[in-house]
XYZ file of C-alpha atoms in Angstrom:
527
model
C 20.487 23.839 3.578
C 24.131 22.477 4.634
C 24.610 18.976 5.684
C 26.784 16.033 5.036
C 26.685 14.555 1.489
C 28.580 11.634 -0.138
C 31.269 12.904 -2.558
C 31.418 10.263 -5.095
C 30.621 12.949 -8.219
C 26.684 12.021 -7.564
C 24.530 15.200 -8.760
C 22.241 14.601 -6.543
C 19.934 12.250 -4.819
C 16.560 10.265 -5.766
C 14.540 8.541 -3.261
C 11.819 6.260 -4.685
C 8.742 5.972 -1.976
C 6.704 2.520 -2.521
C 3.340 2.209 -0.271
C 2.123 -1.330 -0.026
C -1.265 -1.502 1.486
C -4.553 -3.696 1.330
C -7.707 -3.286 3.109
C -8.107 -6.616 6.156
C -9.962 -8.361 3.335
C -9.809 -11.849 5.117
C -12.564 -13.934 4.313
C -13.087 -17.496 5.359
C -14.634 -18.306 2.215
C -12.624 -19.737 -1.147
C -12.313 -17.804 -4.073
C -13.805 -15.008 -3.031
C -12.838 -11.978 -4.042
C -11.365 -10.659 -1.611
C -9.011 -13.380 -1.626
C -8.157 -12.498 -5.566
C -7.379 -8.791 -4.364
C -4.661 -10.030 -2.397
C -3.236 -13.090 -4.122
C -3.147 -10.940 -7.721
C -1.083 -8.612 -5.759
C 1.228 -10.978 -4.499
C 1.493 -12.233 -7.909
C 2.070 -9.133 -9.810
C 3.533 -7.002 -7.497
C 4.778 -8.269 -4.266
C 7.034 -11.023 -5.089
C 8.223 -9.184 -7.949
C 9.226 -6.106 -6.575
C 11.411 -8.136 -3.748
C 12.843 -10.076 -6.798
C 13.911 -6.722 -8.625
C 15.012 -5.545 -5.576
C 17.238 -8.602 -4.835
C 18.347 -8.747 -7.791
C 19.783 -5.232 -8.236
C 21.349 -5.406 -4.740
C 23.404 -8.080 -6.265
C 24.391 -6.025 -9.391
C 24.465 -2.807 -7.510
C 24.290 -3.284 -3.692
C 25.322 0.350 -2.835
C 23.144 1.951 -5.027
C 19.984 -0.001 -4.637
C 17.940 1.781 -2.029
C 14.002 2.773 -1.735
C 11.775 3.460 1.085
C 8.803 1.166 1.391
C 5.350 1.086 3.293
C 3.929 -2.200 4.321
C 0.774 -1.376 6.033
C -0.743 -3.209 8.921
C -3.591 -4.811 7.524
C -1.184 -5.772 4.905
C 1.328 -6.988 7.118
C -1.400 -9.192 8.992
C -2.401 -11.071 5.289
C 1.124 -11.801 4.671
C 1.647 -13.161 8.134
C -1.559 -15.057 8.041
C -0.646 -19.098 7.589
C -3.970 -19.888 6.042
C -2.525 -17.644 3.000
C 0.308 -19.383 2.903
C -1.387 -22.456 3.075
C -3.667 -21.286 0.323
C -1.932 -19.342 -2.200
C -0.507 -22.411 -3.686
C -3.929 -24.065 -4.737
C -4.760 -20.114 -6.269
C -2.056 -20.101 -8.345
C -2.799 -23.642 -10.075
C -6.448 -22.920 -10.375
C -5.062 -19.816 -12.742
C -2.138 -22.504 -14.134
C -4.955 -25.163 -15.018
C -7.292 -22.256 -17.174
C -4.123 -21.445 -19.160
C -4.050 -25.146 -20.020
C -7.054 -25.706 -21.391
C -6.975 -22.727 -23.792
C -7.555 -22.897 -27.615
C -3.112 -23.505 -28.672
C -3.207 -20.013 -30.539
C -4.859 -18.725 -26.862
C -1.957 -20.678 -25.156
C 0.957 -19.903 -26.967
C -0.181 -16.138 -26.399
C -0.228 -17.113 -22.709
C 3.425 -18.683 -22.795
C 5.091 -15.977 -20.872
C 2.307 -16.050 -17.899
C 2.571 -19.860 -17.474
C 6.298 -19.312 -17.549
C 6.027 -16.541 -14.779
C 3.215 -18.225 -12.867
C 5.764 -20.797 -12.230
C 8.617 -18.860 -11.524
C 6.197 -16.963 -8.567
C 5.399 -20.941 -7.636
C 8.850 -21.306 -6.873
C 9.748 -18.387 -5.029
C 7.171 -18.443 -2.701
C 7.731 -22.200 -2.263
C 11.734 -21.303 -1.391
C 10.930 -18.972 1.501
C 7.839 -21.141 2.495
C 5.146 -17.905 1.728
C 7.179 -15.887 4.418
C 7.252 -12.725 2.512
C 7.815 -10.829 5.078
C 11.120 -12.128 5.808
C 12.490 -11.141 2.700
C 11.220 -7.510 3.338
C 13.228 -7.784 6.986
C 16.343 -8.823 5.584
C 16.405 -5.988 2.853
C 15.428 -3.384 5.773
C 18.471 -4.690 7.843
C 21.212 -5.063 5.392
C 19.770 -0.783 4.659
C 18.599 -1.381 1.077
C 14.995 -1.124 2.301
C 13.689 1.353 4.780
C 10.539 0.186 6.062
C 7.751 2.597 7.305
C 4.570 1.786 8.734
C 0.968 3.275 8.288
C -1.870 3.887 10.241
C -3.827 0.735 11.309
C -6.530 0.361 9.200
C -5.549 2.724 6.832
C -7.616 5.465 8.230
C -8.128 8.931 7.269
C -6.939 10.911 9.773
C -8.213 14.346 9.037
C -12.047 12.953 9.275
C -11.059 11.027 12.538
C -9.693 14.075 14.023
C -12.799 14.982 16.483
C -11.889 12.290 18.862
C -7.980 12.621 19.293
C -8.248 9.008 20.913
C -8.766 7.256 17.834
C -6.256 8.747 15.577
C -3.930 8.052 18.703
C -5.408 4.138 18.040
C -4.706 3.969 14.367
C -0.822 5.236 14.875
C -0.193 3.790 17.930
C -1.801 -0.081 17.002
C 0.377 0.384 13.979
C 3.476 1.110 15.696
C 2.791 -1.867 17.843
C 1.922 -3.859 15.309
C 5.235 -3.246 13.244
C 7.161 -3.758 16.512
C 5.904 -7.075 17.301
C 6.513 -8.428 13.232
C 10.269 -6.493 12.595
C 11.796 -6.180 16.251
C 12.071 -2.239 15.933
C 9.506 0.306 16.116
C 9.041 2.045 13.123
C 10.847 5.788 12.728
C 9.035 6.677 9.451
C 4.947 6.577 8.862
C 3.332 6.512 5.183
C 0.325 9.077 6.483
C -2.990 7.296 4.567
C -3.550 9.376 1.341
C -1.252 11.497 2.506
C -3.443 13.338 4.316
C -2.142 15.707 7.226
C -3.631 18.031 9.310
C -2.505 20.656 11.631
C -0.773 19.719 14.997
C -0.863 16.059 13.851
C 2.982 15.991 13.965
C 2.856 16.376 17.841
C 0.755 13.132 17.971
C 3.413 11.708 15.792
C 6.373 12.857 17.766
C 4.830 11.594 20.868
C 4.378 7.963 19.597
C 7.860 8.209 18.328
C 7.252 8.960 14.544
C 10.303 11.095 13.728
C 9.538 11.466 9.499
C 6.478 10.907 7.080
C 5.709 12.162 3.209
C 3.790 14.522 1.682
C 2.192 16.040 -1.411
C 3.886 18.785 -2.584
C 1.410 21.919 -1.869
C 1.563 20.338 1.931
C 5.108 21.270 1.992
C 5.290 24.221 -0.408
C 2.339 26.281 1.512
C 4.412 25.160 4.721
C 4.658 28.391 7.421
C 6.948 29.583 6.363
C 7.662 29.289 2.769
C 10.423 26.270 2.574
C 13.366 28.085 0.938
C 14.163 24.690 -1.688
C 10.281 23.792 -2.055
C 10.276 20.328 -2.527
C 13.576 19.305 -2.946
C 14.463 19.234 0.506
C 12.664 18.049 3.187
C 11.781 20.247 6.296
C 11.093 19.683 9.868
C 8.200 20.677 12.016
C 7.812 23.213 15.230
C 6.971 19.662 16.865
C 10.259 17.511 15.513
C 8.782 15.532 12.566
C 10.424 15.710 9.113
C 8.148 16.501 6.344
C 9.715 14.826 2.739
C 7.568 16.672 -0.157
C 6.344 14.658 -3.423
C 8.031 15.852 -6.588
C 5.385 16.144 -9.393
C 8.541 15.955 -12.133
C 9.610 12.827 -10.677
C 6.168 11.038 -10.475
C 4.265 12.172 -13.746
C 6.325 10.180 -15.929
C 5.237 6.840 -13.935
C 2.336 7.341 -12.357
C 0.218 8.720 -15.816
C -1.183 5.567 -18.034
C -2.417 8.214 -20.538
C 0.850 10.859 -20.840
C 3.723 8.511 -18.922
C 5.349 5.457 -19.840
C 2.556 3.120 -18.475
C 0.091 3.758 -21.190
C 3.039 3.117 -24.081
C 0.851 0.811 -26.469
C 3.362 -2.631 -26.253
C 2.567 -2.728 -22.583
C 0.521 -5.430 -21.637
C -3.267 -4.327 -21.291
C -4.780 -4.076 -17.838
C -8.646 -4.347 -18.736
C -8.131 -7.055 -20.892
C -8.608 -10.242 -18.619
C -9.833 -13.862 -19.260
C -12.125 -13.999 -16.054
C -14.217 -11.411 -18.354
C -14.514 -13.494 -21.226
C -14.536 -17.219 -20.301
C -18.361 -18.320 -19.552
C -19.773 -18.560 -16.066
C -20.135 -22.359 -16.429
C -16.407 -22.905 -16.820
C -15.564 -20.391 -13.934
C -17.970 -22.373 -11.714
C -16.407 -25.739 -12.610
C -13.340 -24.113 -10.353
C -15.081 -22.767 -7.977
C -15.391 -19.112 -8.847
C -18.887 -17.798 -8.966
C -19.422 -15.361 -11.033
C -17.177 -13.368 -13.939
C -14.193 -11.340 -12.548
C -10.801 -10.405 -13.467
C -8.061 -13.511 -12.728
C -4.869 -11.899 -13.045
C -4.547 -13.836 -16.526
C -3.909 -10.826 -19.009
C -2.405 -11.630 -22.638
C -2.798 -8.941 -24.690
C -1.049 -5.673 -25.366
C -2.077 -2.491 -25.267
C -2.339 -1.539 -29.049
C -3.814 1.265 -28.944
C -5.736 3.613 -26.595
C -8.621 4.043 -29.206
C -8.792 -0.081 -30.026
C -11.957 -1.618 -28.211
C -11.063 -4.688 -25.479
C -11.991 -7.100 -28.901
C -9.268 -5.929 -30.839
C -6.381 -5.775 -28.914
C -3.482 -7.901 -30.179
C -1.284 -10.674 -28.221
C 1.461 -9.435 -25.419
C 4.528 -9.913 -27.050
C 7.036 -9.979 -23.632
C 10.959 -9.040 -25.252
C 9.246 -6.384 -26.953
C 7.923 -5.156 -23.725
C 10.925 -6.030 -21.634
C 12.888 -3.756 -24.303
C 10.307 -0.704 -24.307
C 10.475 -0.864 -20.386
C 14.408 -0.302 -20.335
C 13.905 2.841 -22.883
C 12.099 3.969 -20.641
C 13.924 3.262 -17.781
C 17.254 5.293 -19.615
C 14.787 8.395 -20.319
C 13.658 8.234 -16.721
C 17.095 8.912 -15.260
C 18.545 11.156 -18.128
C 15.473 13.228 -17.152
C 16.006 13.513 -13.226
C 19.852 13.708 -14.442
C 19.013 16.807 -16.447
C 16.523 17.892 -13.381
C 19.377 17.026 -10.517
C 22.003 19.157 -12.501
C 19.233 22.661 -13.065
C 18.477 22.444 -9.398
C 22.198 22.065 -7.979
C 22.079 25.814 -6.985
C 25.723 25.798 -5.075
C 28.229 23.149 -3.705
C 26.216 23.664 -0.396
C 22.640 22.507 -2.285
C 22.422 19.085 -2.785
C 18.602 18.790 -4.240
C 16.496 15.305 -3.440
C 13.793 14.304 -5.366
C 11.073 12.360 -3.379
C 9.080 10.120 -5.900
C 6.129 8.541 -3.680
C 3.578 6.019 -6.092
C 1.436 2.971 -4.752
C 3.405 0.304 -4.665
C 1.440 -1.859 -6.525
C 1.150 0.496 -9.762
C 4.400 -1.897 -10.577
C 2.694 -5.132 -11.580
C -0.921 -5.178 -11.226
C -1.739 -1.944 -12.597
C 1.627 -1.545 -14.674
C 2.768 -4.926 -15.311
C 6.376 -4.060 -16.509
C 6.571 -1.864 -13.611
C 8.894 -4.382 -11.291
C 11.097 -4.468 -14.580
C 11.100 -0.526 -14.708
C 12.164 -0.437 -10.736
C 15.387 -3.256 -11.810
C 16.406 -1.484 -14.289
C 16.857 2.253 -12.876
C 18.296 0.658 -9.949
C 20.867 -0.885 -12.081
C 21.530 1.685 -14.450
C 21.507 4.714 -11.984
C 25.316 4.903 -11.861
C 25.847 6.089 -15.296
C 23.694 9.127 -14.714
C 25.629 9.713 -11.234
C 21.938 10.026 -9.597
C 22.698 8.671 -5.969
C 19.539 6.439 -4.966
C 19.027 7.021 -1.040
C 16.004 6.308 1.102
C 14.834 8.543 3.844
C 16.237 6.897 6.958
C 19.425 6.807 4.976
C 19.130 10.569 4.172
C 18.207 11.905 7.240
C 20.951 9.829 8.867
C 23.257 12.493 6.705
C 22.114 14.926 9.507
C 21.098 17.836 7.024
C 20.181 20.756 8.451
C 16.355 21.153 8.113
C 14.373 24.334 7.874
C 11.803 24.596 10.343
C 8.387 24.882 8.869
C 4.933 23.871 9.926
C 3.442 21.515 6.870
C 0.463 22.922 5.477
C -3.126 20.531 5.670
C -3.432 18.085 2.245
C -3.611 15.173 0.571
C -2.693 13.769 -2.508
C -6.193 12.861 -3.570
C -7.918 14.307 -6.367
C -8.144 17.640 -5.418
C -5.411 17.547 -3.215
C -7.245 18.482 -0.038
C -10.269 16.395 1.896
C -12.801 16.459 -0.800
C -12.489 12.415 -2.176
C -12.855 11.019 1.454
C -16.162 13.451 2.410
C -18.305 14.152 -0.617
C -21.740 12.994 -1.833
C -20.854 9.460 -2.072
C -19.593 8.644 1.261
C -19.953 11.536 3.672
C -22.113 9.455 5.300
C -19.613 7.439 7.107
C -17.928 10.146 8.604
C -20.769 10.942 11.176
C -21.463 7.000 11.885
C -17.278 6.218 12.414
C -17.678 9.311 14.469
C -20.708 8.744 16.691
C -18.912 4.728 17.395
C -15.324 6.371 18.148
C -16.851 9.086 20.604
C -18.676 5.900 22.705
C -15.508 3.880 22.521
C -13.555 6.752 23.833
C -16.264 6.838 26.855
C -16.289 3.327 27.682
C -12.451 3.115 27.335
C -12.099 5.432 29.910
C -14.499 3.577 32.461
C -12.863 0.700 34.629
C -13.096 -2.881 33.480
C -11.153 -5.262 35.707
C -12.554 -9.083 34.333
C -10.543 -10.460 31.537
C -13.482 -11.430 29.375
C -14.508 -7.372 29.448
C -10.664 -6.981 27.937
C -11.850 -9.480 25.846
C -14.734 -7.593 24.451
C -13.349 -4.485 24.323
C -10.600 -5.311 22.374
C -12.294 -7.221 19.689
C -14.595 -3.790 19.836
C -11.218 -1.840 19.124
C -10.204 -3.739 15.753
C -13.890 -3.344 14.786
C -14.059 0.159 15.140
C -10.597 0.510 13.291
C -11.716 -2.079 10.700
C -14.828 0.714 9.955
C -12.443 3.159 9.688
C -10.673 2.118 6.566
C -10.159 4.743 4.257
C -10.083 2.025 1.491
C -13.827 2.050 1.594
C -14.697 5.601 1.352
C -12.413 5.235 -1.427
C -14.079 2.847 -3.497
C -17.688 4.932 -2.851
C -16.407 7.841 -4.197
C -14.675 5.791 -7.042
C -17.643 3.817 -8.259
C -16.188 0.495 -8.081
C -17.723 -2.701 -5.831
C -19.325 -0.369 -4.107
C -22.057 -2.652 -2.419
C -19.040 -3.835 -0.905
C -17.640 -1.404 0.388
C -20.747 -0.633 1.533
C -21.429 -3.875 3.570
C -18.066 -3.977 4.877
C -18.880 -0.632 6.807
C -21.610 -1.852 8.174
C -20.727 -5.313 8.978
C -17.911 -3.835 10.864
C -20.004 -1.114 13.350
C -22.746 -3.594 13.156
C -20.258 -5.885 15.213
C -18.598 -3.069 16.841
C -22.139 -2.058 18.301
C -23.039 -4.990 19.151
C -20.381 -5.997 21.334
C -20.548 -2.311 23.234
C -24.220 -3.681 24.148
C -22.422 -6.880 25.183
C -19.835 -4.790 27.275
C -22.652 -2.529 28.646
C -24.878 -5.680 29.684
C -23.063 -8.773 30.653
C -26.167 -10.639 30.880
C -26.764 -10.318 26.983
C -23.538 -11.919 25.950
C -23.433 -13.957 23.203
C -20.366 -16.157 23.135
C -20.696 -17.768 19.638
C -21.043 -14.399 18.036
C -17.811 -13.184 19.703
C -15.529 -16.524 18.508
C -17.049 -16.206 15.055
C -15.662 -12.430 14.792
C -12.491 -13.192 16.963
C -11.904 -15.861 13.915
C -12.572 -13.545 11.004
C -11.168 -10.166 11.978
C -8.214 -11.866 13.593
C -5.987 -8.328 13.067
C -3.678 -6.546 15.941
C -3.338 -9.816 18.879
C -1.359 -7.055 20.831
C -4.050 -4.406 20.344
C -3.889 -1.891 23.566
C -7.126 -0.474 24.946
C -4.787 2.155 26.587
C -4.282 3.962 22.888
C -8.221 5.310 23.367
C -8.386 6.446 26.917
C -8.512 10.301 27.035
């Protein structure tokens, strides 16, 4: 593999791959929690990933570069002004429990009041318009932004009708278009999940690069000549970057990586669990769930919930940048066994959820600063994969093999026991949406219909939910969100088949709630 590489004595390159995604879990309804999912990820994760980010491109503008997903759905929360509106009055509901703790409780709790407010105040500077920040750290080129598919959809079990994985890409490429001015050139494939001759349907809606698990790229035809370490381009024009297991373990494991080191503040540990229902009610909150208020430390992994000791932050803050250093001597030792030639420059592709760093790793935004600002030293060149591929490597042509990087690494966590039996029902709804699409409907209140019918149908598509069947967790939810969604979605085909049976009210009610995709083109599921 030749191309054009920057000769500033770098060993190599390391592109860090962040995918930021919630399910549409809009609900008119306060403190619900639904509206926790997404608030405790703005919290913990959003806002301070764009202030590590910010703050390394000040320290380190040249170096500081990752690629980041911001899915759809996701995109449509952060855009939504009734969030913006409302995350204020979250955040001092969680401000006024700290207050009333016992003092040992709330001196414990210091460092979250301290960092609740510091969240207060950024999000009060930029007015809640996250997504602002995002497009001003995609157009300086310290940020590449890709998109996802719509809903979050699994493609390979969509597959039968071609329409509606042409739906979920296409709606998301709109989507992005209409928020960031520029169509998208990169997709974050849901789950990574890729199956054969989806690259054409890529190509064609102007996808030009995605990511993959490793075995998708190593079992490529043919066998890529530098595995995963560079990434290869398709029969059909799409380039194929391959995770690197080396680069990932260290992060992504809480029980052999860095997030499961035992001064790291404890996930599980949360004072929604232990305060009584009585005083959660007095705020509004219903019944016991986590609040995002977590104060003690991990200990140990064999300590029960009871006997975990108090968060201590600066010992925390100085674990995280040990472990930062031992990250990047590590891919410096990696980068230097895998420069083969002066022609081989290797890349590294380290894909994780984005919001591992913060709500499932708290120190993880802390982690992300530091390596940023500390890559230098190990002369590790931090790209991100517009960036690269604007280099103009030469790629070797290979056709990706089909995978995923759920457990198993193939289809089996989206159609198993638990939740096979959405595939036939999403199925059955997308073949008679592809049907009626491609009938004639002239009046505007039939577009009307039909495209409320459209973000239904992609709504009950959400992988999220098959996700959390097979998982075990809220699964009545999941669960009535399926059918809430194709119970809508059917109904509004009957209202599209029979004009006469149209109920008005219903429609406004939905229009209101699943307010997702305003552009949304009925074109995208015509055969």
């Amino acid at each position: 593999m030749n191309g054009k590489y920057p000769k500033n004595n770098t060993i190599g390159q390391l592109a860090i791959v962040l995918h930021a995604h919630l399910p549409y879990v809009r609900k008119n309804e306060k403190n619900s929690l639904e509206e926790d999912w997404l608030f405790q990820a703005i919290l913990e994760c959003y806002i301070p990933l764009l202030q590590a980010i910010e703050s390394s491109k000040k320290e380190n503008p040249s170096n500081t570069k990752l690629t980041i997903s911001l899915s759809p759905t996701l995109l449509s929360l952060l855009d939504n002004k009734k969030v913006q509106e409302t995350f204020p009055r979250w955040i001092k509901t969680r401000t006024d429990f700290l207050n009333e703790l016992p003092q040992k409780e709330k001196d414990a709790s210091a460092f979250l009041m301290k960092n609740l407010k510091i969240i207060e105040l950024y999000w009060q500077e930029c007015s809640g318009k996250l997504i602002e920040k995002f497009r001003v750290l995609n157009q300086s080129g310290n940020l590449d932004i890709l998109t996802c598919a719509a809903t979050h959809g699994y493609l390979p079990i969509l597959r039968q009708n071609p329409e509606t994985v042409k739906g979920q890409i296409n709606t998301a490429i709109r989507n992005h278009e209409i928020i960031f001015g520029t169509k998208p050139l990169g997709i974050w494939l849901p789950e990574c999940a890729y199956y054969e001759n989806l690259d054409e349907m890529l190509f064609n809606s102007g996808i030009r690069y995605a990511i993959l698990d490793g075995h998708g790229i190593l079992n490529a035809t043919p066998r890529p000549r530098y595995g995963v370490y560079a990434p290869i381009c398709s029969n059909k024009g799409v380039a194929f970057f391959g995770r690197d297991s080396e680069s990932t373990l260290p992060v992504w494991s809480a029980k052999d990586g860095f997030p499961g080191d035992k001064v790291y503040r404890e996930f599980h540990k949360d004072l929604g669990w232990e305060l009584p229902s009585s005083e959660l009610q007095k705020k509004g909150i219903s019944s016991r769930r986590p609040l995002g208020l977590k104060f003690h430390k991990i200990t140990d992994a064999n300590v029960s919930l009871g006997e975990k000791e108090f968060y201590l932050e600066n010992e925390a803050m100085k674990k995280v940048e040990e472990h930062a250093e031992a990250y990047l001597l590590a891919r410096s030792k990696q980068l230097k066994n895998l420069t083969l030639s002066s022609s081989f420059s290797p890349l590294l592709i380290a894909p994780f959820d984005a919001e591992l760093f913060g709500h499932w790793w708290y120190e993880g935004p802390f982690f992300i600063k530091n390596i940023l600002k500390n890559s230098n030293k190990y002369s590790i060149r931090f790209t991100n994969l517009k960036e690269f591929l604007t280099q103009k490597p030469n790629l070797q042509v290979c056709d990706p093999s089909p995978s995923s990087w759920g457990q198993g690494g193939y289809h089996h966590y989206w159609i198993n026991d638990a939740n096979a039996w959405i595939v036939p029902e999403i199925t059955k709804a997308g073949s008679n949406f592809v049907e009626l699409c491609s009938k004639k409907f002239n009046s505007e209140f039939s577009k009307r219909l039909f495209k409320q019918a459209a973000r239904e149908l992609l709504l009950s598509e959400s992988s999220d939910w098959s996700f959390i069947l097979r998982a075990g967790t809220t699964t009545e939810l999941a669960k009535e969100r399926i059918e809430r969604h194709l119970f809508r979605f059917w109904k509004l085909v009957e209202m599209i088949k029979n004009h006469n049976n149209v109920n008005l009210k219903f429609l406004e009610d939905i229009e209101e709630e699943d307010k997702v995709f305003p552009e949304i083109n009925i074109d995208d599921w015509r055969k």
